[in-house]
PDB file of C-alpha atoms and ligand atoms in Angstrom:
ATOM      1  CA  MET V   1       0.484  -0.275  -0.106  1.00  0.00           C
ATOM      2  CA  CYS V   2       2.596   2.635  -1.139  1.00  0.00           C
ATOM      3  CA  ALA V   3      -0.335   4.316  -2.883  1.00  0.00           C
ATOM      4  CA  PRO V   4      -0.276   7.559  -0.533  1.00  0.00           C
ATOM      5  CA  SER V   5       2.713   7.754  -0.049  1.00  0.00           C
ATOM      6  CA  ILE V   6       3.322   8.623  -3.736  1.00  0.00           C
ATOM      7  CA  VAL V   7       0.328  10.900  -3.823  1.00  0.00           C
ATOM      8  CA  PHE V   8       2.459  13.282  -1.360  1.00  0.00           C
ATOM      9  CA  VAL V   9       5.159  12.404  -2.932  1.00  0.00           C
ATOM     10  CA  ALA V  10       3.702  14.170  -6.243  1.00  0.00           C
ATOM     11  CA  LEU V  11       1.921  16.791  -4.741  1.00  0.00           C
ATOM     12  CA  ALA V  12       4.923  17.576  -2.603  1.00  0.00           C
ATOM     13  CA  THR V  13       6.729  17.836  -6.082  1.00  0.00           C
ATOM     14  CA  VAL V  14       4.145  19.893  -7.892  1.00  0.00           C
ATOM     15  CA  GLY V  15       3.978  22.272  -4.789  1.00  0.00           C
ATOM     16  CA  PHE V  16       8.131  22.997  -5.112  1.00  0.00           C
ATOM     17  CA  VAL V  17       7.518  23.856  -8.669  1.00  0.00           C
ATOM     18  CA  ASN V  18       4.294  25.601  -8.297  1.00  0.00           C
ATOM     19  CA  ALA V  19       6.968  28.168  -5.306  1.00  0.00           C
ATOM     20  CA  GLN V  20       9.529  27.847  -7.666  1.00  0.00           C
ATOM     21  CA  GLY V  21       8.330  28.437 -10.612  1.00  0.00           C
ATOM     22  CA  SER V  22       8.643  26.900 -14.412  1.00  0.00           C
ATOM     23  CA  LEU V  23       8.388  28.242 -17.831  1.00  0.00           C
ATOM     24  CA  ALA V  24       5.590  26.509 -18.170  1.00  0.00           C
ATOM     25  CA  SER V  25       3.085  27.161 -14.908  1.00  0.00           C
ATOM     26  CA  TRP V  26       2.540  30.898 -16.244  1.00  0.00           C
ATOM     27  CA  HIS V  27      -0.398  32.707 -15.681  1.00  0.00           C
ATOM     28  CA  PRO V  28      -1.859  35.886 -15.293  1.00  0.00           C
ATOM     29  CA  ALA V  29      -1.799  37.557 -11.862  1.00  0.00           C
ATOM     30  CA  GLY V  30      -4.923  36.864  -9.699  1.00  0.00           C
ATOM     31  CA  PRO V  31      -6.816  39.060  -7.554  1.00  0.00           C
ATOM     32  CA  GLY V  32      -5.027  40.832  -5.249  1.00  0.00           C
ATOM     33  CA  ASP V  33      -1.691  39.824  -6.267  1.00  0.00           C
ATOM     34  CA  SER V  34       0.318  43.023  -7.115  1.00  0.00           C
ATOM     35  CA  ARG V  35       1.874  43.589 -10.145  1.00  0.00           C
ATOM     36  CA  GLY V  36       4.751  46.387 -10.697  1.00  0.00           C
ATOM     37  CA  PRO V  37       6.676  49.031 -13.821  1.00  0.00           C
ATOM     38  CA  CYS V  38       8.877  45.960 -14.141  1.00  0.00           C
ATOM     39  CA  PRO V  39       7.660  43.941 -17.430  1.00  0.00           C
ATOM     40  CA  MET V  40       9.716  41.681 -16.348  1.00  0.00           C
ATOM     41  CA  LEU V  41       9.436  41.222 -12.507  1.00  0.00           C
ATOM     42  CA  ASN V  42       5.964  41.168 -13.547  1.00  0.00           C
ATOM     43  CA  THR V  43       6.663  38.118 -16.107  1.00  0.00           C
ATOM     44  CA  LEU V  44       8.872  36.300 -13.410  1.00  0.00           C
ATOM     45  CA  ALA V  45       5.826  36.867 -11.109  1.00  0.00           C
ATOM     46  CA  ASN V  46       3.640  35.305 -13.832  1.00  0.00           C
ATOM     47  CA  HIS V  47       5.314  32.498 -14.023  1.00  0.00           C
ATOM     48  CA  GLY V  48       6.072  31.778 -10.818  1.00  0.00           C
ATOM     49  CA  PHE V  49       9.940  31.852 -10.424  1.00  0.00           C
ATOM     50  CA  LEU V  50       8.997  35.280  -8.181  1.00  0.00           C
ATOM     51  CA  PRO V  51       6.889  34.719  -5.682  1.00  0.00           C
ATOM     52  CA  ARG V  52       2.982  35.608  -7.444  1.00  0.00           C
ATOM     53  CA  GLU V  53       1.705  37.549  -4.770  1.00  0.00           C
ATOM     54  CA  GLY V  54       3.938  40.558  -6.173  1.00  0.00           C
ATOM     55  CA  ARG V  55       5.434  41.043  -2.239  1.00  0.00           C
ATOM     56  CA  ASN V  56       8.008  41.065   0.197  1.00  0.00           C
ATOM     57  CA  PHE V  57      10.730  40.105  -1.745  1.00  0.00           C
ATOM     58  CA  THR V  58      14.150  38.967   0.377  1.00  0.00           C
ATOM     59  CA  LEU V  59      16.879  39.045  -1.952  1.00  0.00           C
ATOM     60  CA  PRO V  60      17.512  35.227  -1.956  1.00  0.00           C
ATOM     61  CA  ILE V  61      14.177  34.880  -3.578  1.00  0.00           C
ATOM     62  CA  VAL V  62      15.102  37.539  -6.612  1.00  0.00           C
ATOM     63  CA  LYS V  63      18.141  35.751  -6.343  1.00  0.00           C
ATOM     64  CA  HIS V  64      16.534  32.570  -7.325  1.00  0.00           C
ATOM     65  CA  ALA V  65      14.184  34.166  -9.865  1.00  0.00           C
ATOM     66  CA  LEU V  66      16.793  35.400 -12.001  1.00  0.00           C
ATOM     67  CA  GLY V  67      19.085  33.314 -11.615  1.00  0.00           C
ATOM     68  CA  THR V  68      16.787  30.407 -12.366  1.00  0.00           C
ATOM     69  CA  GLY V  69      14.345  32.341 -15.335  1.00  0.00           C
ATOM     70  CA  LEU V  70      17.118  34.084 -16.965  1.00  0.00           C
ATOM     71  CA  ASN V  71      19.935  33.254 -16.217  1.00  0.00           C
ATOM     72  CA  VAL V  72      20.778  36.563 -14.905  1.00  0.00           C
ATOM     73  CA  SER V  73      24.164  36.736 -12.441  1.00  0.00           C
ATOM     74  CA  ASP V  74      23.877  37.171  -8.164  1.00  0.00           C
ATOM     75  CA  ASP V  75      25.886  40.350  -8.586  1.00  0.00           C
ATOM     76  CA  ILE V  76      23.261  41.899 -10.982  1.00  0.00           C
ATOM     77  CA  THR V  77      20.879  41.264  -8.741  1.00  0.00           C
ATOM     78  CA  GLU V  78      22.440  42.146  -6.020  1.00  0.00           C
ATOM     79  CA  GLU V  79      22.744  46.004  -6.881  1.00  0.00           C
ATOM     80  CA  LEU V  80      19.344  46.022  -8.687  1.00  0.00           C
ATOM     81  CA  PHE V  81      17.729  44.534  -5.107  1.00  0.00           C
ATOM     82  CA  ASN V  82      19.383  47.055  -2.739  1.00  0.00           C
ATOM     83  CA  PHE V  83      17.923  50.400  -5.178  1.00  0.00           C
ATOM     84  CA  ALA V  84      14.661  48.555  -4.943  1.00  0.00           C
ATOM     85  CA  LEU V  85      15.309  48.797  -1.373  1.00  0.00           C
ATOM     86  CA  THR V  86      14.692  52.526  -0.931  1.00  0.00           C
ATOM     87  CA  THR V  87      11.255  51.887  -2.520  1.00  0.00           C
ATOM     88  CA  ASN V  88      10.228  50.265   0.433  1.00  0.00           C
ATOM     89  CA  PRO V  89       9.204  53.665   2.933  1.00  0.00           C
ATOM     90  CA  ALA V  90      10.052  51.277   5.903  1.00  0.00           C
ATOM     91  CA  PRO V  91      12.801  52.104   8.387  1.00  0.00           C
ATOM     92  CA  ASN V  92      15.856  49.734   7.850  1.00  0.00           C
ATOM     93  CA  ALA V  93      13.442  48.175   5.366  1.00  0.00           C
ATOM     94  CA  THR V  94      14.971  43.699   3.877  1.00  0.00           C
ATOM     95  CA  THR V  95      12.475  43.595   1.475  1.00  0.00           C
ATOM     96  CA  TRP V  96      10.363  45.186  -1.255  1.00  0.00           C
ATOM     97  CA  GLY V  97       8.006  43.914  -3.818  1.00  0.00           C
ATOM     98  CA  LEU V  98       5.940  44.619  -6.863  1.00  0.00           C
ATOM     99  CA  ASP V  99       3.410  47.428  -4.850  1.00  0.00           C
ATOM    100  CA  THR V 100       5.943  49.298  -3.312  1.00  0.00           C
ATOM    101  CA  LEU V 101       8.457  49.429  -7.008  1.00  0.00           C
ATOM    102  CA  GLY V 102       5.822  52.564  -8.850  1.00  0.00           C
ATOM    103  CA  ASN V 103       6.661  54.841  -5.718  1.00  0.00           C
ATOM    104  CA  HIS V 104       6.952  57.600  -8.001  1.00  0.00           C
ATOM    105  CA  ASN V 105      10.735  59.250  -8.574  1.00  0.00           C
ATOM    106  CA  ILE V 106      12.441  56.177  -6.570  1.00  0.00           C
ATOM    107  CA  LEU V 107      13.145  53.877  -9.060  1.00  0.00           C
ATOM    108  CA  GLU V 108       9.991  54.277 -11.035  1.00  0.00           C
ATOM    109  CA  HIS V 109      10.507  57.341 -13.218  1.00  0.00           C
ATOM    110  CA  ASP V 110       9.235  59.614 -16.626  1.00  0.00           C
ATOM    111  CA  ALA V 111      10.135  58.809 -20.210  1.00  0.00           C
ATOM    112  CA  SER V 112       9.053  55.195 -19.032  1.00  0.00           C
ATOM    113  CA  LEU V 113      10.973  52.408 -20.603  1.00  0.00           C
ATOM    114  CA  ARG V 114      10.128  51.569 -17.660  1.00  0.00           C
ATOM    115  CA  SER V 115      13.776  51.922 -16.103  1.00  0.00           C
ATOM    116  CA  VAL V 116      14.800  51.405 -13.094  1.00  0.00           C
ATOM    117  CA  LEU V 117      15.520  55.304 -11.967  1.00  0.00           C
ATOM    118  CA  ILE V 118      17.822  56.158  -9.177  1.00  0.00           C
ATOM    119  CA  LEU V 119      17.156  59.669  -8.441  1.00  0.00           C
ATOM    120  CA  SER V 120      20.110  61.217  -6.414  1.00  0.00           C
ATOM    121  CA  THR V 121      17.114  64.276  -5.218  1.00  0.00           C
ATOM    122  CA  PRO V 122      13.819  63.504  -3.630  1.00  0.00           C
ATOM    123  CA  TYR V 123      11.588  64.813  -6.051  1.00  0.00           C
ATOM    124  CA  THR V 124       8.118  65.399  -7.313  1.00  0.00           C
ATOM    125  CA  GLU V 125       6.727  64.492 -10.678  1.00  0.00           C
ATOM    126  CA  PHE V 126       8.890  62.445 -12.933  1.00  0.00           C
ATOM    127  CA  ALA V 127       9.047  60.114 -15.579  1.00  0.00           C
ATOM    128  CA  LEU V 128      11.598  58.076 -18.386  1.00  0.00           C
ATOM    129  CA  PRO V 129       9.543  55.912 -20.261  1.00  0.00           C
ATOM    130  CA  PHE V 130      11.236  53.632 -21.931  1.00  0.00           C
ATOM    131  CA  GLY V 131       8.272  52.373 -23.589  1.00  0.00           C
ATOM    132  CA  SER V 132       5.309  51.213 -22.408  1.00  0.00           C
ATOM    133  CA  ARG V 133       4.450  53.436 -19.341  1.00  0.00           C
ATOM    134  CA  SER V 134       3.660  56.751 -19.304  1.00  0.00           C
ATOM    135  CA  ASP V 135       5.003  58.994 -17.029  1.00  0.00           C
ATOM    136  CA  LYS V 136       3.096  60.380 -13.318  1.00  0.00           C
ATOM    137  CA  TYR V 137       2.313  63.259 -14.740  1.00  0.00           C
ATOM    138  CA  PHE V 138      -0.832  62.005 -17.404  1.00  0.00           C
ATOM    139  CA  THR V 139      -1.701  60.057 -15.611  1.00  0.00           C
ATOM    140  CA  ASP V 140      -2.033  58.454 -12.119  1.00  0.00           C
ATOM    141  CA  ASP V 141      -1.487  55.477 -13.618  1.00  0.00           C
ATOM    142  CA  ALA V 142       2.506  55.490 -14.660  1.00  0.00           C
ATOM    143  CA  VAL V 143       3.264  51.725 -13.460  1.00  0.00           C
ATOM    144  CA  THR V 144       0.133  49.337 -15.968  1.00  0.00           C
ATOM    145  CA  PHE V 145       1.664  48.577 -19.655  1.00  0.00           C
ATOM    146  CA  ASN V 146       0.412  51.396 -21.543  1.00  0.00           C
ATOM    147  CA  SER V 147      -0.384  50.653 -25.550  1.00  0.00           C
ATOM    148  CA  THR V 148      -0.530  54.206 -26.509  1.00  0.00           C
ATOM    149  CA  VAL V 149       2.914  54.702 -24.985  1.00  0.00           C
ATOM    150  CA  TYR V 150       4.288  51.461 -26.406  1.00  0.00           C
ATOM    151  CA  ASP V 151       3.068  52.136 -29.866  1.00  0.00           C
ATOM    152  CA  GLN V 152       5.071  54.472 -29.933  1.00  0.00           C
ATOM    153  CA  THR V 153       7.826  52.967 -28.883  1.00  0.00           C
ATOM    154  CA  ARG V 154       7.447  49.622 -31.749  1.00  0.00           C
ATOM    155  CA  ALA V 155       7.361  52.044 -34.086  1.00  0.00           C
ATOM    156  CA  TYR V 156      11.283  52.480 -33.318  1.00  0.00           C
ATOM    157  CA  TRP V 157      12.134  48.614 -34.014  1.00  0.00           C
ATOM    158  CA  THR V 158      12.110  48.901 -37.692  1.00  0.00           C
ATOM    159  CA  GLY V 159      13.091  45.747 -37.964  1.00  0.00           C
ATOM    160  CA  ASP V 160      12.763  42.058 -37.747  1.00  0.00           C
ATOM    161  CA  LEU V 161      15.880  41.975 -35.276  1.00  0.00           C
ATOM    162  CA  ILE V 162      15.858  44.710 -32.686  1.00  0.00           C
ATOM    163  CA  ASP V 163      19.702  46.277 -32.545  1.00  0.00           C
ATOM    164  CA  ILE V 164      21.095  48.518 -31.148  1.00  0.00           C
ATOM    165  CA  GLN V 165      20.670  51.345 -32.593  1.00  0.00           C
ATOM    166  CA  MET V 166      16.677  50.815 -32.975  1.00  0.00           C
ATOM    167  CA  ALA V 167      17.041  50.614 -29.437  1.00  0.00           C
ATOM    168  CA  ALA V 168      18.554  53.380 -28.230  1.00  0.00           C
ATOM    169  CA  ASN V 169      16.137  55.070 -30.816  1.00  0.00           C
ATOM    170  CA  ALA V 170      13.336  54.485 -29.508  1.00  0.00           C
ATOM    171  CA  ARG V 171      14.971  55.220 -25.533  1.00  0.00           C
ATOM    172  CA  LEU V 172      15.217  58.797 -27.335  1.00  0.00           C
ATOM    173  CA  ALA V 173      12.081  59.323 -28.567  1.00  0.00           C
ATOM    174  CA  ARG V 174      10.453  58.346 -24.972  1.00  0.00           C
ATOM    175  CA  MET V 175      12.397  61.225 -23.523  1.00  0.00           C
ATOM    176  CA  ILE V 176      12.268  63.899 -26.519  1.00  0.00           C
ATOM    177  CA  ASP V 177       7.774  62.830 -25.981  1.00  0.00           C
ATOM    178  CA  SER V 178       8.171  63.739 -22.104  1.00  0.00           C
ATOM    179  CA  VAL V 179      10.249  66.618 -22.769  1.00  0.00           C
ATOM    180  CA  LYS V 180       7.995  68.242 -25.442  1.00  0.00           C
ATOM    181  CA  TYR V 181       4.416  66.927 -23.133  1.00  0.00           C
ATOM    182  CA  ASN V 182       5.469  66.930 -19.628  1.00  0.00           C
ATOM    183  CA  PRO V 183       6.301  70.299 -18.122  1.00  0.00           C
ATOM    184  CA  ARG V 184       7.563  68.507 -15.024  1.00  0.00           C
ATOM    185  CA  PHE V 185       9.760  66.110 -16.708  1.00  0.00           C
ATOM    186  CA  ALA V 186      12.629  65.205 -14.763  1.00  0.00           C
ATOM    187  CA  LEU V 187      15.317  62.576 -15.137  1.00  0.00           C
ATOM    188  CA  SER V 188      18.349  62.444 -13.286  1.00  0.00           C
ATOM    189  CA  GLU V 189      22.257  60.848 -14.580  1.00  0.00           C
ATOM    190  CA  LEU V 190      21.302  57.902 -13.025  1.00  0.00           C
ATOM    191  CA  ALA V 191      17.600  57.777 -13.902  1.00  0.00           C
ATOM    192  CA  GLY V 192      19.126  57.502 -17.806  1.00  0.00           C
ATOM    193  CA  GLU V 193      21.437  55.399 -17.325  1.00  0.00           C
ATOM    194  CA  PHE V 194      19.092  52.856 -15.777  1.00  0.00           C
ATOM    195  CA  SER V 195      16.932  53.359 -18.786  1.00  0.00           C
ATOM    196  CA  ALA V 196      19.543  52.326 -20.931  1.00  0.00           C
ATOM    197  CA  GLY V 197      19.779  49.412 -18.579  1.00  0.00           C
ATOM    198  CA  GLU V 198      16.361  48.477 -19.766  1.00  0.00           C
ATOM    199  CA  GLY V 199      17.105  48.397 -22.932  1.00  0.00           C
ATOM    200  CA  ALA V 200      20.329  46.427 -22.564  1.00  0.00           C
ATOM    201  CA  GLY V 201      18.113  44.480 -20.543  1.00  0.00           C
ATOM    202  CA  TYR V 202      15.365  43.193 -23.721  1.00  0.00           C
ATOM    203  CA  MET V 203      18.818  43.268 -25.967  1.00  0.00           C
ATOM    204  CA  LEU V 204      20.166  40.516 -23.679  1.00  0.00           C
ATOM    205  CA  VAL V 205      17.582  38.521 -22.806  1.00  0.00           C
ATOM    206  CA  PHE V 206      16.002  37.913 -25.588  1.00  0.00           C
ATOM    207  CA  GLY V 207      19.161  38.699 -28.783  1.00  0.00           C
ATOM    208  CA  ASN V 208      22.277  36.978 -29.244  1.00  0.00           C
ATOM    209  CA  ARG V 209      24.869  38.733 -27.457  1.00  0.00           C
ATOM    210  CA  THR V 210      27.275  38.685 -30.557  1.00  0.00           C
ATOM    211  CA  GLU V 211      25.222  39.844 -33.015  1.00  0.00           C
ATOM    212  CA  LYS V 212      23.853  42.851 -30.902  1.00  0.00           C
ATOM    213  CA  THR V 213      20.567  41.867 -32.072  1.00  0.00           C
ATOM    214  CA  ALA V 214      17.154  40.668 -30.554  1.00  0.00           C
ATOM    215  CA  ARG V 215      14.256  39.561 -31.781  1.00  0.00           C
ATOM    216  CA  ARG V 216      11.910  41.823 -32.691  1.00  0.00           C
ATOM    217  CA  ASP V 217       8.965  38.817 -31.962  1.00  0.00           C
ATOM    218  CA  LEU V 218       9.803  37.993 -28.871  1.00  0.00           C
ATOM    219  CA  VAL V 219      10.494  41.198 -27.340  1.00  0.00           C
ATOM    220  CA  GLU V 220       6.920  42.364 -28.715  1.00  0.00           C
ATOM    221  CA  TYR V 221       5.118  38.720 -26.798  1.00  0.00           C
ATOM    222  CA  PHE V 222       7.166  39.994 -23.404  1.00  0.00           C
ATOM    223  CA  PHE V 223       5.818  43.459 -23.243  1.00  0.00           C
ATOM    224  CA  LYS V 224       2.363  42.585 -24.468  1.00  0.00           C
ATOM    225  CA  ASN V 225       1.975  39.157 -22.830  1.00  0.00           C
ATOM    226  CA  GLU V 226       4.020  39.642 -19.312  1.00  0.00           C
ATOM    227  CA  ARG V 227       5.567  36.017 -20.349  1.00  0.00           C
ATOM    228  CA  LEU V 228       8.343  34.384 -21.595  1.00  0.00           C
ATOM    229  CA  PRO V 229       8.510  33.522 -24.761  1.00  0.00           C
ATOM    230  CA  THR V 230       8.882  30.117 -25.200  1.00  0.00           C
ATOM    231  CA  GLU V 231       6.241  29.334 -27.360  1.00  0.00           C
ATOM    232  CA  LEU V 232       7.897  31.471 -29.938  1.00  0.00           C
ATOM    233  CA  GLY V 233      11.002  29.319 -29.379  1.00  0.00           C
ATOM    234  CA  TRP V 234      12.898  31.385 -26.961  1.00  0.00           C
ATOM    235  CA  LYS V 235      15.126  29.362 -24.309  1.00  0.00           C
ATOM    236  CA  ILE V 236      16.495  30.464 -21.497  1.00  0.00           C
ATOM    237  CA  PRO V 237      19.817  31.973 -22.332  1.00  0.00           C
ATOM    238  CA  THR V 238      22.715  29.497 -21.250  1.00  0.00           C
ATOM    239  CA  THR V 239      25.386  31.719 -21.085  1.00  0.00           C
ATOM    240  CA  VAL V 240      25.143  33.657 -17.414  1.00  0.00           C
ATOM    241  CA  ILE V 241      24.376  37.135 -18.701  1.00  0.00           C
ATOM    242  CA  SER V 242      27.247  39.353 -16.589  1.00  0.00           C
ATOM    243  CA  LEU V 243      27.101  42.835 -14.620  1.00  0.00           C
ATOM    244  CA  ASP V 244      30.334  43.565 -17.913  1.00  0.00           C
ATOM    245  CA  ASP V 245      27.367  42.228 -20.565  1.00  0.00           C
ATOM    246  CA  LEU V 246      24.558  44.782 -18.653  1.00  0.00           C
ATOM    247  CA  ASN V 247      27.379  47.565 -18.873  1.00  0.00           C
ATOM    248  CA  ASN V 248      28.403  47.110 -22.167  1.00  0.00           C
ATOM    249  CA  PHE V 249      24.823  47.048 -23.422  1.00  0.00           C
ATOM    250  CA  SER V 250      23.768  49.912 -21.734  1.00  0.00           C
ATOM    251  CA  GLU V 251      26.530  51.988 -23.191  1.00  0.00           C
ATOM    252  CA  TYR V 252      25.980  51.025 -26.151  1.00  0.00           C
ATOM    253  CA  ILE V 253      22.529  52.189 -26.004  1.00  0.00           C
ATOM    254  CA  ILE V 254      23.752  55.311 -24.968  1.00  0.00           C
ATOM    255  CA  ASN V 255      26.789  55.781 -27.328  1.00  0.00           C
ATOM    256  CA  ALA V 256      24.373  55.330 -30.246  1.00  0.00           C
ATOM    257  CA  THR V 257      22.186  57.975 -28.495  1.00  0.00           C
ATOM    258  CA  SER V 258      22.586  61.130 -31.268  1.00  0.00           C
ATOM    259  CA  ILE V 259      21.662  63.726 -27.783  1.00  0.00           C
ATOM    260  CA  GLU V 260      24.835  63.540 -25.716  1.00  0.00           C
ATOM    261  CA  ALA V 261      22.668  64.502 -22.119  1.00  0.00           C
ATOM    262  CA  LEU V 262      20.483  61.416 -22.362  1.00  0.00           C
TER     263      LEU V 262
HETATM  264  C1  HEM O   1      11.061  48.588 -15.889  1.00  0.00           C
HETATM  265  C2  HEM O   1      13.326  47.553 -11.585  1.00  0.00           C
HETATM  266  C3  HEM O   1      14.683  43.428 -13.731  1.00  0.00           C
HETATM  267  C4  HEM O   1      13.663  45.349 -17.876  1.00  0.00           C
HETATM  268  C5  HEM O   1      11.652  48.906 -14.509  1.00  0.00           C
HETATM  269  C6  HEM O   1      11.158  49.660 -13.466  1.00  0.00           C
HETATM  270  C7  HEM O   1      11.492  49.265 -12.318  1.00  0.00           C
HETATM  271  C8  HEM O   1      12.127  48.013 -12.436  1.00  0.00           C
HETATM  272  C9  HEM O   1      11.623  50.549 -10.929  1.00  0.00           C
HETATM  273  C10 HEM O   1       9.959  51.437 -13.612  1.00  0.00           C
HETATM  274  C11 HEM O   1      11.015  52.140 -14.467  1.00  0.00           C
HETATM  275  C12 HEM O   1      10.382  53.464 -14.916  1.00  0.00           C
HETATM  276  O1  HEM O   1       9.106  53.915 -14.313  1.00  0.00           O
HETATM  277  O2  HEM O   1      10.045  53.452 -15.854  1.00  0.00           O
HETATM  278  C13 HEM O   1      13.786  46.051 -11.912  1.00  0.00           C
HETATM  279  C14 HEM O   1      14.433  45.614 -10.748  1.00  0.00           C
HETATM  280  C15 HEM O   1      15.031  44.274 -11.341  1.00  0.00           C
HETATM  281  C16 HEM O   1      14.714  44.307 -12.611  1.00  0.00           C
HETATM  282  C17 HEM O   1      14.026  46.682  -8.977  1.00  0.00           C
HETATM  283  C18 HEM O   1      15.953  43.481 -10.443  1.00  0.00           C
HETATM  284  C19 HEM O   1      15.543  43.099  -9.112  1.00  0.00           C
HETATM  285  C20 HEM O   1      15.093  43.654 -15.001  1.00  0.00           C
HETATM  286  C21 HEM O   1      15.519  42.799 -15.886  1.00  0.00           C
HETATM  287  C22 HEM O   1      15.208  42.701 -16.629  1.00  0.00           C
HETATM  288  C23 HEM O   1      14.080  44.162 -16.788  1.00  0.00           C
HETATM  289  C24 HEM O   1      16.379  41.431 -15.596  1.00  0.00           C
HETATM  290  C25 HEM O   1      15.248  42.448 -18.047  1.00  0.00           C
HETATM  291  C26 HEM O   1      15.152  42.872 -19.733  1.00  0.00           C
HETATM  292  C27 HEM O   1      12.615  46.209 -17.509  1.00  0.00           C
HETATM  293  C28 HEM O   1      12.187  47.426 -18.784  1.00  0.00           C
HETATM  294  C29 HEM O   1      11.752  48.222 -18.585  1.00  0.00           C
HETATM  295  C30 HEM O   1      11.778  48.135 -16.944  1.00  0.00           C
HETATM  296  C31 HEM O   1      12.802  47.103 -20.622  1.00  0.00           C
HETATM  297  C32 HEM O   1      11.183  49.013 -18.989  1.00  0.00           C
HETATM  298  C33 HEM O   1       9.407  49.003 -19.223  1.00  0.00           C
HETATM  299  C34 HEM O   1       8.801  50.306 -20.143  1.00  0.00           C
HETATM  300  O3  HEM O   1       8.905  51.599 -19.486  1.00  0.00           O
HETATM  301  O4  HEM O   1       8.410  49.409 -20.568  1.00  0.00           O
HETATM  302  N1  HEM O   1      12.519  47.606 -14.231  1.00  0.00           N
HETATM  303  N2  HEM O   1      14.103  45.454 -12.756  1.00  0.00           N
HETATM  304  N3  HEM O   1      14.484  44.934 -15.332  1.00  0.00           N
HETATM  305  N4  HEM O   1      12.747  46.914 -16.442  1.00  0.00           N
HETATM  306 FE1  HEM O   1      12.780  46.435 -14.866  1.00  0.00          FE
HETATM  307 MG1   MG O   2       7.764  55.663 -15.504  1.00  0.00          MG
END
């Protein structure tokens, strides 16, 4: 009579997989789950690599999620984790979540291609779009996917393969738009670097590091669905995404941007 223990083992295995996430176990946020301005963290929560409720992330939890789901190195995660801690207003906080990330002008910024933004001075109304969220000035919701903003970004991805120049153009276009129409637009130097990092992020996760291109269909699927594009043939990168990769690709994007100040 070993059936009950087999059932138990089977259930425990399913439970373990659900708790740790997998490419196959994607489903959208349920009632009460929190999602934020970062499409990739939302995606990892939708797969269960991050806790689906979207709250109270510790460093080991985030290392597991970015490491297992994307093959992102622990030093990148540590750096981003520590920036994100500043979005938790609790004194001496050791956790943050998708519910705290959108606290405006800490990491969430204007000109959203939703980048990680760090402001050196406390501030009021600012936004940086990478390309799929509105500036805070225009709306109470600078956190949720906004198809008008996103359509503007994707218009600059003019080939089947997104190259560095297209990524730079998309980022610059969102910034110019914010400068033109958002009278309270602000972007610190650090925030600008972080927005380049967002571009680097999608190029690295969905791209070919040697060719410096990313498949547009994969990038678009990810932004629209907040889901990893396995059904289009995407696989978790087999080579770790290192801090050097992130810094190099951010620099390529900044160097391809014709306005030096941005
Ligand atoms: C946007 C945080 C990891 C890709 C953002 C934003 C935040 C954020 C706060 C919103 C910025 C804004 O207002 O525009 C984080 C943190 C991470 C992380 C704390 C890790 C602990 C990643 C990774 C990727 C990524 C691994 C890889 C693809 C993006 C992109 C945007 C973004 C593409 C721009 C979205 C848009 O404006 O359309 N992230 N992020 N992030 N993040 Fe992340
Ligand atoms: Mg924003």
